[in-house]
Every structure is written in structure tokens, then in C-alpha cells.
Amino acid sequence: MEAWRLPLSSSIRGKLISAGYTSLSLISSVSSSDLARDVNITEEEAFEILRMANQSSGSSSCNGSRSLINGAKNAWDMLHEEESLPRITTSCSDLDSILGGGISCRDVTEIGGVPGIGKTQIGIQLSVNVQIPRECGGLGGKAIYIDTEGSFMVERALQIAEACVEDMEEYTGYMHKHFQANQVQMKPKDILDNIFYFRVCSYTEQIALVNHLDKFISENKDVKVVIVDSITFHFRQDFDDLVQRTRVLSEMALKFMKLAKKFSLAVVLLNQVTTKYTEGSFQLALALGDSWSHSCTNRVILYWNGDERYAYIDKSPSLPSASASYTVTSRGLRNSSSSSKRVKMM
Amino acid sequence: MQNGKMKPENLSRRSATSRKLTTGCEILDGCIRGGISCDSLTEIVAESGCGKTQLCLQLSLCAQLPISHGGLNGSSLYLHSEFPFPFRRLHQLSHSFHQSNPSIYANHNDNPCDHVFVQNVHSVDHLFDIMPRIDGFVGNSKNRLPLKLIVLDSVAALFRSEFDNTPSDLKKRSSLFFKISGKLKQLANKFDLAVVITNQVTDFVESSDGLSGLRIGNLRYLYSSGRRVVPALGLAWANCVNSRFFISRSDDIIGKDRSAKDESGSSSVSRRAQRRLDIVFSPYLPGNSCEFMITREGICAVQA
């Protein structure tokens, strides 16, 4: 089948064909990153093309096609995809490094800790950092911030946004990059505009909103992070039926995982800590119980060590357990060593 | 079905800072960057006699100030669970409040106390019974200033004797914390209210699991009257408030009474009620502290 039959924009189609990818079998025979490089398009666009190509050629012979089953990928492709997944920086390079570069898209990451440790601060930082333009090494995306506790303060978000803009200006100056004529320098107000802020005041509102997210994100495809601050609050009230609570929470967790995979975005769920009574004594644990703990791909625990704040990778399919210290400054999250003042862009 | 909650809020349309309620004292305001935030639950933790009630009474009066003066142009609802309610002190403060704000209380008969509504709360159940009435009260403000501040003094007293220390009772108690907090936050958000809740402290006692000394917030240790203390109601309740301020006193601090001089001309030293406010945690305030005094006129900070 010919490549020009694929439902693509004319510019991308033009690029494909002039690069020599005239048939689907040629397209299917390379990996998405090779395709992206050859044709000069983004990884995501290449991946989309491959997906469409594989779908179209599914019914015809598997000539040169890598997948025997439609949609199946081999491990090399998956590894490659994972390594090239965009990540959102936390503005704290130490924290970024234990996270493998930042908060990963396509995953659900749970971050929990005691009050005052900086959960909301991380949430706001991520909702700002997701917007860092690609020229500066970011994702150029938008954020959804679901506030269940009322901790989100506009003045704080503005403070962090202003610091981010200043850091970007410094970075572009340092790299001698100049914004092209049609690109406008981001202003703090623009950053606020790109945070879709929802305040929910009950668990029913929370559930309704989560159910609505698929539609909302379909209409706002540049959303690259969904932050829920906190996932827990409305579920710690009296629930007459604990079985129902567990069921509702698992459904919600599943929805988030689907959203993350479907739209290639990061879901960050902020959680509280509680004391759990096990084996005759009290221990610290993340709230929402044991059944919830299976629901997230990654889990980070924030804690105090002396007078320093630390983050610890408690659960991750690929990252080693490690901890890193961080501080909360007026400019947002930063490394705790005072020598590093600038935000390090990826 | 499109409903209001499914549309995101336009953040840049909000003002750059949330509305704040002045404490009535410039330096205290400066420490907490303007005052108590609206649409937020602020907790004031202190041992008895430190001035939490004084501060709350003062806030109740300040709420009726016009916005230009740092007020909320509204009335206050004072829910008290501790008895008796200090009516006399409220009147005393109200009197000096009236005098120090002549432009607002032009009419001699204006009584600032008219805008402070006092309701006693004797148990958690009673509090839940009152909530729907508060909703109606806030929403329906024909003949008076709209309600803009709710004070709950104190939350600890509500839980004092009703619960044992068994895990199941503690769990029941925690669910109630979240229910109370949820409802108050809902009110705060719906009507843009400031909500101030006071809490007590208990002496720090080392426990075998090490959790009693669990650090929450900017201060590793909380001291008052020379003893190490912890806020009452534990970790669960700490998760229920947006900001926590700690007021402490130190018997060692002796305030110098600069104006008084004895016959020989040297200034005398007298004990004043000197207190210290620390920001334990807050979603937007950096760690900070300041000192203040409680006088007949109310709370005023000590110049650094």
C-alpha cells in the first residue's frame, strides 16, 4: 500500500515521501526513532505514523512488518520508547536524577509525605515546568491541577512561574538562542493560563471530574501532566461501605493509568501519610490502604532527615531505590546545595 | 451534562494574591504576608493562656473593617467549645477597636460586637448539626454584613473525652477530623471565607514507635513555657488544615517597659505577656516568626 494513502497532514506526508518512505512496508521496517530522524519529525509523530501503518497493513501480508499481532511491539522498541520518553523536570537536579531525569510521562507517580514537606510545592512546580518550551528542553505542554484541599495559592504559583521565566531567559541567553520571530517569550501570566485548575470539594465531585478527564484532555491534547492534590483527602471521611471505597479508588486508579497511557502524559497523585496499626504498633504509611498501593507505577516518599527534606523512590519498575535531598525556596523546588542556583534544563 | 465543576477556573483572572484578613497588628501581618487567607483553613496551635482566643477575638472584629483597611467587610461567626466565652474581653476589645477606627464607626452607637455572632458547640455531633444552619446563615445576609470569617475555638475541646485510645476509636476520630475539615473547606471555598481553628498542645512524651516526635513542618521541636509540646489531635488532624501557626510563651522573656522609669531615672523591667508566633507550615508562606504582646488594647507586635 502506498504511503500517500495514510491520513496525515500534507506537510508530514510530503516529508515522508521526499525522505523515500513511499510504501507502508518501508515505514514498518524501521523503528519510530529512526523514522523521526530520517524524516525530521518528532518521535510522537513517527510513532503515530507507524501505528497507522501497522493498522493499515494488518489485513494485508506481513511483508516487512515487524509485528505479527497488531499493536504488539517487540522489547527493543519498547526499551527505546521508554528511554526516549519525555520527562518533566522538578527543578531540583538531584531529585530529577533519582527519578531517571524527571517525572515520566505515561506513568502514574504517587508522591506522599507529612504536611508541610512540600507536596503542593512539587505539584505547582510540575504544573509550571511542564510548560517549559521544547527549545529549552521541556515539553511545551499544559497542566491540569485538581485541588481537593484548597492548598493551591495563586500567589505562590505566580512566584514559581516568575522564577521559571527568569531561569528560561537566563538559559536562552546562555545558550545564545534567540526566539524566532513567531515565538513569543512566555510570561508568568501565560503560565497561569496554561494550568487548568479544578477545585473539588467532595468525593463525588472528584469522581465525576476524573470521569470527565478523558473528554477534556481529548479536547486539550497539549495537557501533559495531571496533578491531584491530594488524591486522599475526600476519601478519609467516614465511608459506610469500605468495600465500596476500595472499589471506587481502584476504578479511579485504573482511569488514571489509562489516561496516562492513552495521552502519553504524566499523572502525579499527591498523598498523605497516616499511622497504620500493624502487628501491635503504629507505623507510618501512605494513606488509602494496602489495596491502593498497587495502583501506582511509581511511588516517591518525602520525609524529613534532620533539618533537610528528602525524597525516596519507594517503588518503581525501573529505578533503583535512592534518595535525594531538596529544598523549597521562594523560587520553587531546588537542590539543597547552595552552590546550584540555576535551574538545569535537560 | 455540562456542570460548573467540569470547567476549569481561569487562574489569571483571580487577583495575584488571595484576599487576606488583617490581624489588626502591622508587624504580625507582615510576618504572615498580609494576614489570614480566605478560602483556606488556618490553624492556631498554642497552650492555654498564650493568646489564641485573644487573636481570634481580634480577628472577629477586624473582619468587619472595610477591605481598604485589611478587613473583609463582613461579619464573623465565633464557634466556641470552651467555656465560658469571654464576653467581657470581647467588649473591652470592641471598645478600643471602636476608638481606634473613628472613620468607620462614625456613629457613636455603632457597636462592633453587633457583627460578631457567637455560638457554643458542645460536641462533634452538635457541630455537624450546626453546619447546615451555617450554610443558610452565610448565604442569606439581608440585614447584616455577609459572613466572612468563621472561628472554631477550639477543635481539641470537641474531642477531649469522647474517644479512647484504641485503634478503632482513633480511626473513628480521624474520619471525623476529615469530615469537619471537608465541610469547613467547602464553606470557605463556596463563600470565600477565612476559617480559623484553634488547637491545644499536649506535653511531648516519647513513644516506642517514635511517632510522637514525628516532625511536621518547619520546626523540629515546639517549645512553650520551657517544655517540649506537640499539637493535639495528632498527624491525622495535621493533614486537615492548610496552614499551621504556633504561638508559644517563654517565661524567661521579660518585656522591658521602656516608658516607666523609677526615681533614680533607670528604666524598670516588668513582666509582660510576651508571645511568639511561628509559621509551622503553609502552602505559600516561608518559615518565619515574630514576637508580640497582649495588652488591654489587644495584640500588638514587638518591634524587632
XYZ file of C-alpha atoms in Angstrom:
650
model
C 0.000 0.000 0.000
C 1.209 3.440 -0.745
C 2.239 5.893 1.950
C 0.260 8.729 0.481
C -2.945 6.960 1.420
C -2.279 7.398 5.126
C -4.392 10.045 6.858
C -1.641 12.524 7.571
C -1.205 16.251 7.246
C 0.169 17.218 3.883
C 3.395 18.604 5.300
C 4.211 15.358 7.096
C 3.198 13.293 4.110
C 5.423 15.430 1.957
C 8.334 14.894 4.322
C 7.741 11.128 4.405
C 7.719 10.769 0.683
C 10.654 13.030 -0.001
C 12.634 11.014 2.531
C 11.923 7.939 0.490
C 9.202 6.306 2.579
C 6.804 5.697 -0.250
C 5.288 2.425 0.914
C 3.966 1.144 4.192
C 6.305 -1.798 4.230
C 9.240 0.612 4.159
C 7.743 2.556 7.051
C 7.030 -0.525 9.118
C 10.545 -1.806 8.740
C 12.123 0.913 10.852
C 11.733 1.966 14.476
C 9.993 5.178 15.389
C 13.175 6.958 16.371
C 14.859 6.102 13.067
C 11.814 7.293 11.224
C 11.739 10.510 13.239
C 15.353 11.182 12.451
C 15.130 10.405 8.777
C 12.010 12.357 8.123
C 12.721 15.206 10.557
C 9.573 14.863 12.628
C 9.019 14.284 16.342
C 9.094 10.865 17.971
C 5.423 11.042 18.759
C 4.552 11.853 15.172
C 6.725 8.988 13.973
C 5.105 6.640 16.424
C 1.663 7.708 15.216
C 2.637 7.052 11.624
C 3.972 3.626 12.486
C 0.804 2.808 14.355
C -1.338 3.840 11.410
C 0.906 1.987 9.000
C 0.704 -1.199 11.037
C -3.037 -0.902 11.340
C -3.476 -0.422 7.612
C -1.196 -3.254 6.676
C -2.684 -5.555 9.288
C -5.093 -7.074 6.833
C -2.582 -7.464 4.054
C 0.505 -9.627 4.179
C 3.074 -9.082 6.834
C 5.713 -8.170 4.308
C 8.447 -6.436 6.207
C 6.101 -5.772 9.082
C 7.649 -6.356 12.469
C 4.563 -7.185 14.441
C 2.744 -10.428 13.991
C -0.093 -9.237 16.151
C -1.464 -5.810 15.503
C -0.311 -3.365 18.094
C 2.270 -5.715 19.604
C 5.726 -4.307 19.972
C 8.966 -6.068 20.467
C 11.083 -5.403 23.514
C 13.692 -3.340 21.652
C 11.083 -0.895 20.507
C 9.656 -0.681 23.984
C 13.027 -0.070 25.581
C 13.769 2.571 23.019
C 10.424 4.221 23.596
C 10.910 4.238 27.332
C 14.338 5.756 27.104
C 13.135 8.497 24.847
C 10.002 9.250 26.864
C 9.838 12.877 27.770
C 10.185 13.691 31.427
C 9.145 16.701 33.435
C 11.879 18.304 35.478
C 11.268 19.056 39.142
C 13.750 21.963 39.030
C 15.859 20.047 41.502
C 18.519 18.182 39.574
C 19.245 15.816 42.446
C 15.613 14.834 42.566
C 15.484 14.589 38.778
C 18.398 12.202 38.729
C 16.884 9.704 41.137
C 13.719 9.916 39.054
C 15.660 8.997 35.941
C 15.535 12.514 34.575
C 12.243 13.751 35.958
C 8.644 12.689 36.327
C 7.967 10.287 33.483
C 5.072 10.680 31.131
C 2.822 7.678 30.515
C 3.139 6.734 34.203
C 1.208 7.325 37.364
C 3.525 8.587 40.076
C 2.392 8.830 43.661
C 4.152 11.297 45.945
C 3.384 11.170 49.638
C 4.598 12.820 52.802
C 3.721 14.589 56.021
C 2.057 18.011 55.995
C 4.490 20.770 55.227
C 7.055 18.596 53.477
C 6.402 20.144 50.087
C 3.841 18.035 48.224
C 1.843 21.011 46.988
C 5.101 22.777 46.151
C 6.151 19.895 43.912
C 2.693 19.867 42.353
C 2.847 23.547 41.483
C 6.440 23.257 40.280
C 5.492 20.445 37.898
C 2.467 22.301 36.591
C 4.794 25.185 35.713
C 7.710 23.099 34.432
C 5.595 21.046 32.042
C 5.186 24.292 30.138
C 8.887 24.851 29.534
C 9.142 25.082 25.755
C 10.906 22.411 23.736
C 13.649 24.819 22.749
C 14.632 24.873 26.417
C 14.429 21.126 26.811
C 10.901 20.918 28.163
C 7.635 19.512 26.937
C 5.835 22.692 25.962
C 2.659 21.258 27.434
C -0.163 22.304 29.697
C -1.206 21.119 33.127
C -4.368 20.024 34.866
C -4.309 20.748 38.582
C -7.032 19.127 40.641
C -7.086 20.766 44.057
C -9.022 18.802 46.663
C -7.646 20.541 49.723
C -7.538 24.210 48.866
C -3.765 24.408 49.174
C -3.130 25.887 45.742
C -2.396 29.597 46.126
C -2.209 31.729 43.008
C 0.418 33.997 44.522
C 2.692 31.017 45.088
C 2.139 29.695 41.561
C 2.899 33.177 40.247
C 6.109 33.306 42.277
C 7.245 29.975 40.875
C 6.172 30.947 37.355
C 8.148 34.192 37.536
C 11.248 32.341 38.672
C 10.817 29.860 35.822
C 10.548 32.653 33.264
C 13.689 34.282 34.660
C 15.561 30.987 34.537
C 14.473 30.417 30.941
C 15.653 33.868 29.951
C 18.983 33.158 31.559
C 19.190 29.798 29.808
C 18.375 31.099 26.361
C 20.832 33.926 26.852
C 23.494 31.450 27.961
C 22.886 29.174 25.017
C 22.838 32.131 22.677
C 19.493 31.017 21.480
C 17.147 33.581 20.199
C 13.471 33.206 19.939
C 12.276 33.220 16.403
C 10.021 35.944 15.203
C 6.847 33.929 15.565
C 7.658 32.668 19.054
C 6.639 34.791 21.958
C 8.548 34.814 25.200
C 6.472 33.183 27.913
C 5.177 35.457 30.625
C 4.114 34.412 34.134
C 0.512 35.201 33.300
C 0.668 32.861 30.304
C 1.945 30.152 32.595
C -1.070 30.590 34.854
C -3.372 30.464 31.850
C -1.938 27.101 30.883
C -2.838 25.493 34.199
C -6.339 24.083 34.038
C -7.299 24.431 37.673
C -10.179 22.470 39.185
C -11.258 22.704 42.795
C -13.251 19.753 44.106
C -14.983 19.806 47.443
C -16.305 16.290 47.835
C -15.519 12.772 46.730
C -18.459 12.706 44.351
C -17.129 15.820 42.617
C -13.732 14.159 42.458
C -15.079 11.019 40.835
C -17.190 12.988 38.366
C -14.206 15.098 37.379
C -11.913 12.107 36.883
C -14.553 10.522 34.667
C -14.714 13.721 32.667
C -10.957 13.983 32.153
C -10.838 11.763 29.077
C -13.155 14.073 27.210
C -11.418 17.178 28.498
C -7.955 16.010 27.529
C -9.204 14.871 24.125
C -10.214 18.471 23.590
C -6.974 19.796 25.049
C -4.335 17.496 23.700
C -1.424 19.602 24.884
C -2.084 18.652 28.514
C 0.987 16.719 29.539
C 0.549 16.434 33.289
C -2.390 15.833 35.589
C -1.769 16.623 39.235
C -4.180 15.676 42.001
C -3.534 17.453 45.330
C -4.336 15.352 47.211
C -5.875 12.155 45.969
C -6.651 11.196 49.546
C -8.404 13.995 51.313
C -12.032 13.325 50.420
C -11.682 9.606 50.929
C -10.630 9.725 54.543
C -14.029 10.694 55.785
C -16.453 8.149 57.064
C -17.312 5.698 54.344
C -20.166 3.489 55.382
C -19.079 0.845 52.975
C -15.341 0.274 52.918
C -15.672 -2.219 50.091
C -17.283 0.478 48.023
C -14.464 2.854 48.867
C -11.845 0.362 47.727
C -13.754 -0.269 44.523
C -14.138 3.434 43.783
C -10.457 4.052 44.428
C -9.322 1.177 42.215
C -11.550 2.375 39.400
C -10.100 5.840 39.764
C -6.556 4.490 39.732
C -7.314 2.495 36.603
C -8.740 5.550 34.887
C -5.590 7.492 35.655
C -3.400 4.744 34.265
C -5.458 4.661 31.095
C -5.250 8.429 30.748
C -1.511 8.329 31.206
C -1.059 5.688 28.530
C -3.606 6.989 26.098
C -2.441 10.576 26.057
C 1.214 9.996 26.951
C 1.008 12.266 29.919
C 2.261 12.142 33.481
C -0.208 11.632 36.284
C 1.024 12.779 39.675
C -1.056 11.831 42.687
C -0.145 13.554 45.930
C -0.946 11.525 49.012
C -0.965 11.995 52.748
C 0.648 9.834 55.375
C -1.088 8.148 58.198
C -0.220 5.926 61.086
C -1.155 2.371 60.403
C -1.702 -0.020 63.222
C 0.036 -3.259 62.276
C 1.378 -6.037 64.416
C 0.613 -4.293 67.630
C 2.282 -0.976 66.897
C 1.794 2.137 64.854
C 3.799 2.706 61.703
C 3.902 5.447 59.122
C 2.299 4.587 55.839
C 0.795 6.337 52.873
C -2.922 6.794 53.241
C -5.661 4.877 51.455
C -4.610 1.423 52.480
C -2.894 -1.603 51.073
C -5.111 -2.157 48.059
C -4.293 1.326 46.797
C -0.595 0.796 46.998
C -0.759 -1.430 43.924
C -2.389 1.242 41.849
C 0.557 3.459 41.027
C 3.520 2.718 38.826
C 5.965 4.787 40.821
C 5.946 5.900 44.405
C 8.030 8.624 45.979
C 8.050 9.317 49.688
C 9.016 12.706 51.067
C 10.391 12.898 54.565
C 12.500 14.909 56.984
C 16.010 13.874 57.763
C 17.234 16.228 60.426
C 16.619 19.667 59.022
C 16.634 18.587 55.390
C 13.864 17.457 53.122
C 14.420 14.188 51.325
C 12.679 12.244 48.602
C 12.921 8.486 48.397
C 11.990 6.215 45.484
C 9.853 3.656 47.227
C 8.519 1.832 44.221
C 9.476 1.892 40.578
C 9.636 -0.687 37.820
C 12.925 0.629 36.527
C 14.555 2.992 39.009
C 16.761 1.843 41.834
C 15.773 2.828 45.354
C 17.560 6.040 46.055
C 17.020 9.207 47.967
C 17.890 12.784 47.282
C 17.546 15.959 49.254
C 15.740 19.038 48.040
C 14.719 22.430 49.364
C 11.698 24.614 48.941
C 12.726 28.167 48.148
C 10.850 31.283 47.183
C 11.597 30.357 43.572
C 10.242 26.855 43.969
C 11.909 23.484 44.374
C 15.677 23.494 44.185
C 18.720 21.461 45.123
C 19.659 21.752 48.716
C 23.282 22.564 47.993
C 23.559 26.328 47.878
C 26.077 26.287 45.024
C 23.457 25.303 42.491
C 21.160 28.255 41.975
C 20.202 27.892 38.328
C 17.608 25.542 37.044
C 19.317 22.895 34.987
C 17.468 22.335 31.742
C 17.623 18.909 30.159
C -24.036 17.128 31.048
C -22.012 20.261 31.455
C -21.826 21.421 35.042
C -19.870 24.229 36.667
C -17.296 21.966 38.217
C -16.271 20.498 34.882
C -14.933 23.790 33.642
C -11.509 24.785 34.833
C -11.103 28.054 36.641
C -9.270 30.840 34.901
C -6.374 31.441 37.297
C -5.098 34.616 35.734
C -8.471 36.187 36.369
C -8.014 35.750 40.086
C -6.214 38.557 41.804
C -2.496 37.979 42.236
C -2.916 37.458 45.948
C -5.830 35.897 47.730
C -7.896 38.082 49.996
C -6.345 38.431 53.443
C -7.787 39.341 56.811
C -5.586 41.636 58.863
C -4.714 40.560 62.389
C -5.000 44.157 63.489
C -1.288 44.373 64.026
C 1.025 45.566 61.270
C 4.053 43.570 62.218
C 2.111 40.348 62.700
C 0.548 40.962 59.306
C 3.994 41.426 57.820
C 5.154 38.110 59.270
C 2.265 36.279 57.624
C 2.343 38.419 54.483
C -0.836 40.363 54.825
C -2.977 38.329 57.161
C -5.140 35.242 57.319
C -6.066 33.884 53.888
C -9.584 33.392 52.698
C -10.703 30.107 51.163
C -8.306 28.351 53.486
C -8.211 26.706 56.908
C -5.675 28.289 59.238
C -4.916 26.556 62.499
C -3.514 28.316 65.545
C -1.876 25.937 67.968
C -0.897 27.032 71.457
C -1.041 26.021 75.059
C -3.668 27.578 77.259
C -3.197 31.184 78.080
C -0.983 32.002 75.118
C -3.390 34.228 73.323
C -5.154 32.113 70.720
C -8.530 33.313 71.907
C -7.251 36.898 72.043
C -6.115 36.658 68.463
C -9.413 35.096 67.409
C -11.435 37.805 69.132
C -9.320 40.422 67.439
C -9.781 38.759 64.058
C -13.529 38.648 64.620
C -13.531 42.390 64.986
C -11.108 43.054 62.137
C -13.314 41.117 59.747
C -15.796 43.959 59.694
C -13.223 46.503 58.596
C -13.505 47.607 55.005
C -11.249 45.872 52.520
C -9.150 49.004 52.187
C -8.233 48.607 55.860
C -7.378 44.936 55.548
C -10.763 43.668 56.620
C -13.280 41.573 54.774
C -16.212 43.920 55.132
C -18.056 41.096 56.781
C -19.324 39.668 59.999
C -17.832 36.817 61.983
C -19.155 33.618 63.416
C -17.378 32.534 66.585
C -17.951 28.884 67.414
C -16.654 28.201 70.878
C -16.334 24.823 72.504
C -14.544 26.054 75.567
C -16.458 27.666 78.353
C -17.115 30.341 79.285
C -16.996 32.583 76.251
C -15.029 35.733 77.138
C -17.792 38.258 76.518
C -16.236 40.858 78.758
C -12.949 40.703 76.946
C -14.739 40.955 73.596
C -16.462 44.113 74.778
C -13.218 45.532 76.047
C -11.515 44.894 72.712
C -14.511 46.176 70.866
C -14.320 49.432 72.767
C -10.704 50.103 71.845
C -11.431 48.889 68.322
C -14.184 51.453 68.050
C -11.892 54.169 69.302
C -9.017 53.341 67.010
C -11.208 53.308 63.920
C -13.149 56.569 64.158
C -13.654 56.880 60.423
C -15.537 53.607 60.295
C -17.585 53.913 63.426
C -18.779 57.429 62.922
C -21.966 56.800 64.778
C -21.411 56.639 68.498
C -23.986 53.891 68.805
C -22.276 51.595 66.330
C -21.173 48.581 68.224
C -18.592 46.370 66.570
C -19.948 43.482 68.630
C -23.079 43.611 66.529
C -21.139 41.948 63.770
C -19.744 39.115 65.843
C -22.065 36.152 66.208
C -21.274 33.735 68.993
C -22.437 30.125 69.034
C -21.417 27.487 71.514
C -20.599 23.989 70.331
C -20.535 21.252 72.895
C -19.720 18.159 70.838
C -18.760 16.959 67.407
C -22.317 15.900 66.699
C -23.506 19.330 67.697
C -21.048 20.862 65.229
C -22.431 18.734 62.400
C -25.946 19.718 63.390
C -24.994 23.369 63.138
C -23.275 23.154 59.728
C -26.371 23.296 57.533
C -27.552 26.271 59.541
C -24.248 27.991 58.916
C -24.660 27.392 55.207
C -28.033 29.103 55.338
C -26.686 31.843 57.580
C -23.828 32.682 55.238
C -25.887 32.601 52.106
C -28.667 34.695 53.493
C -27.351 38.016 54.693
C -30.074 40.551 54.095
C -29.813 42.822 57.093
C -26.253 42.484 58.034
C -22.748 42.294 56.705
C -22.172 38.999 54.888
C -20.370 36.376 56.940
C -16.695 36.368 56.061
C -14.920 34.703 58.971
C -15.592 31.534 60.911
C -13.636 30.851 64.068
C -13.689 27.449 65.769
C -12.181 27.770 69.248
C -11.123 25.077 69.847
C -11.301 21.881 67.852
C -9.434 19.941 70.522
C -12.072 20.536 73.174
C -14.638 18.812 70.966
C -12.672 15.586 71.105
C -11.498 15.767 74.656
C -13.319 12.961 76.350
C -15.304 11.165 73.744
C -12.685 8.829 72.384
C -10.469 6.141 73.826
C -7.005 5.337 72.695
C -7.900 2.133 70.903
C -7.009 1.893 67.216
C -10.631 1.665 66.160
C -11.664 4.693 68.186
C -8.733 6.667 66.853
C -9.761 5.719 63.347
C -13.304 6.868 64.021
C -11.931 10.087 65.407
C -9.767 10.680 62.311
C -12.716 10.245 59.975
C -14.468 12.951 61.923
C -11.486 15.281 61.509
C -11.698 14.891 57.754
C -15.427 15.346 57.766
C -15.188 18.577 59.767
C -12.335 19.846 57.651
C -14.110 18.877 54.438
C -17.258 20.765 55.383
C -15.418 23.862 56.578
C -13.273 23.924 53.448
C -16.372 23.576 51.343
C -17.916 26.593 53.077
C -14.648 28.504 52.802
C -14.492 27.839 49.092
C -18.136 28.451 48.332
C -18.329 31.793 50.141
C -14.649 32.794 50.108
C -14.457 32.740 53.902
C -11.471 32.815 56.163
C -11.627 29.946 58.636
C -9.504 29.975 61.782
C -9.359 26.934 64.039
C -7.559 26.829 67.366
C -5.942 23.734 68.775
C -4.245 22.845 72.001
C -0.949 21.206 72.779
C -0.055 18.214 74.831
C 3.236 17.501 76.507
C 5.654 15.560 74.389
C 6.059 12.023 75.570
C 8.476 9.732 73.808
C 6.654 6.703 72.426
C 8.164 3.366 71.495
C 7.288 3.713 67.826
C 8.998 7.085 67.630
C 5.960 8.615 66.011
C 5.191 11.064 68.779
C 8.269 13.033 67.774
C 7.395 12.953 64.085
C 8.441 16.221 62.570
C 5.688 18.172 60.908
C 6.646 21.465 59.335
C 9.405 23.988 59.700
C 10.166 23.493 63.369
C 11.826 20.370 64.610
C 10.691 20.973 68.144
C 7.922 23.057 69.572
C 8.563 24.590 72.951
C 6.266 26.556 75.170
C 6.774 27.581 78.774
C 10.076 25.754 78.672
C 8.515 22.358 77.873
C 8.511 20.447 74.668
C 4.978 20.162 73.309
C 3.111 18.663 70.381
C -0.129 19.877 68.831
C -3.140 17.868 69.949
C -5.081 15.505 67.714
C -2.015 14.059 66.007
C -0.952 13.506 62.434
C -4.448 12.930 61.120
C -5.674 16.389 62.102
C -2.474 17.991 60.810
C -3.483 16.726 57.367
C -6.767 18.590 57.652
C -5.586 22.194 57.808
C -3.935 24.305 55.140
C -1.717 26.384 57.430
C -0.495 25.919 60.969
C 0.765 28.718 63.203
C 2.242 28.024 66.607
C 2.056 30.523 69.443
C 4.327 29.978 72.366
C 5.343 31.744 75.503
C 8.551 31.719 77.336
C 8.554 32.666 80.955
C 12.118 33.744 80.551
C 11.238 36.559 78.245
C 10.850 39.700 80.177
C 9.480 42.591 78.296
C 11.126 45.882 79.043
C 8.729 48.598 79.932
C 10.628 51.426 78.368
C 8.355 54.182 79.403
C 8.405 53.519 83.090
C 11.309 54.931 84.979
C 11.729 54.950 88.724
C 13.010 57.832 90.855
C 16.645 57.220 90.107
C 15.951 57.553 86.383
C 16.761 53.976 85.397
C 14.106 52.129 83.466
C 12.269 49.380 85.239
C 11.842 45.920 83.941
C 8.448 44.296 84.165
C 6.998 41.039 83.038
C 4.710 41.468 80.077
C 2.738 38.828 78.331
C 5.229 38.264 75.533
C 4.433 35.685 72.931
C 5.971 34.312 69.802
C 4.261 33.222 66.611
C 5.947 30.660 64.367
C 4.790 29.539 60.960
C 4.863 25.751 61.152
C 3.609 25.073 57.655
C 1.773 26.964 54.967
C 1.231 26.488 51.251
C 2.729 29.874 50.453
C 4.498 31.364 53.475
C 8.148 30.676 54.075
C 9.163 29.781 57.619
C 9.078 32.901 59.733
C 8.358 34.067 63.243
C 7.650 37.210 65.151
C 7.021 38.294 68.706
C 4.000 40.045 70.049
C 2.401 41.174 73.251
C -1.095 41.052 74.584
C -2.236 44.280 76.092
C -5.538 45.735 77.093
C -5.959 47.099 73.603
C -5.349 43.738 72.040
C -2.471 42.146 70.293
C 0.427 44.213 69.179
C 3.745 43.014 67.960
C 7.074 43.765 69.466
C 9.246 45.776 67.111
C 12.166 43.547 66.133
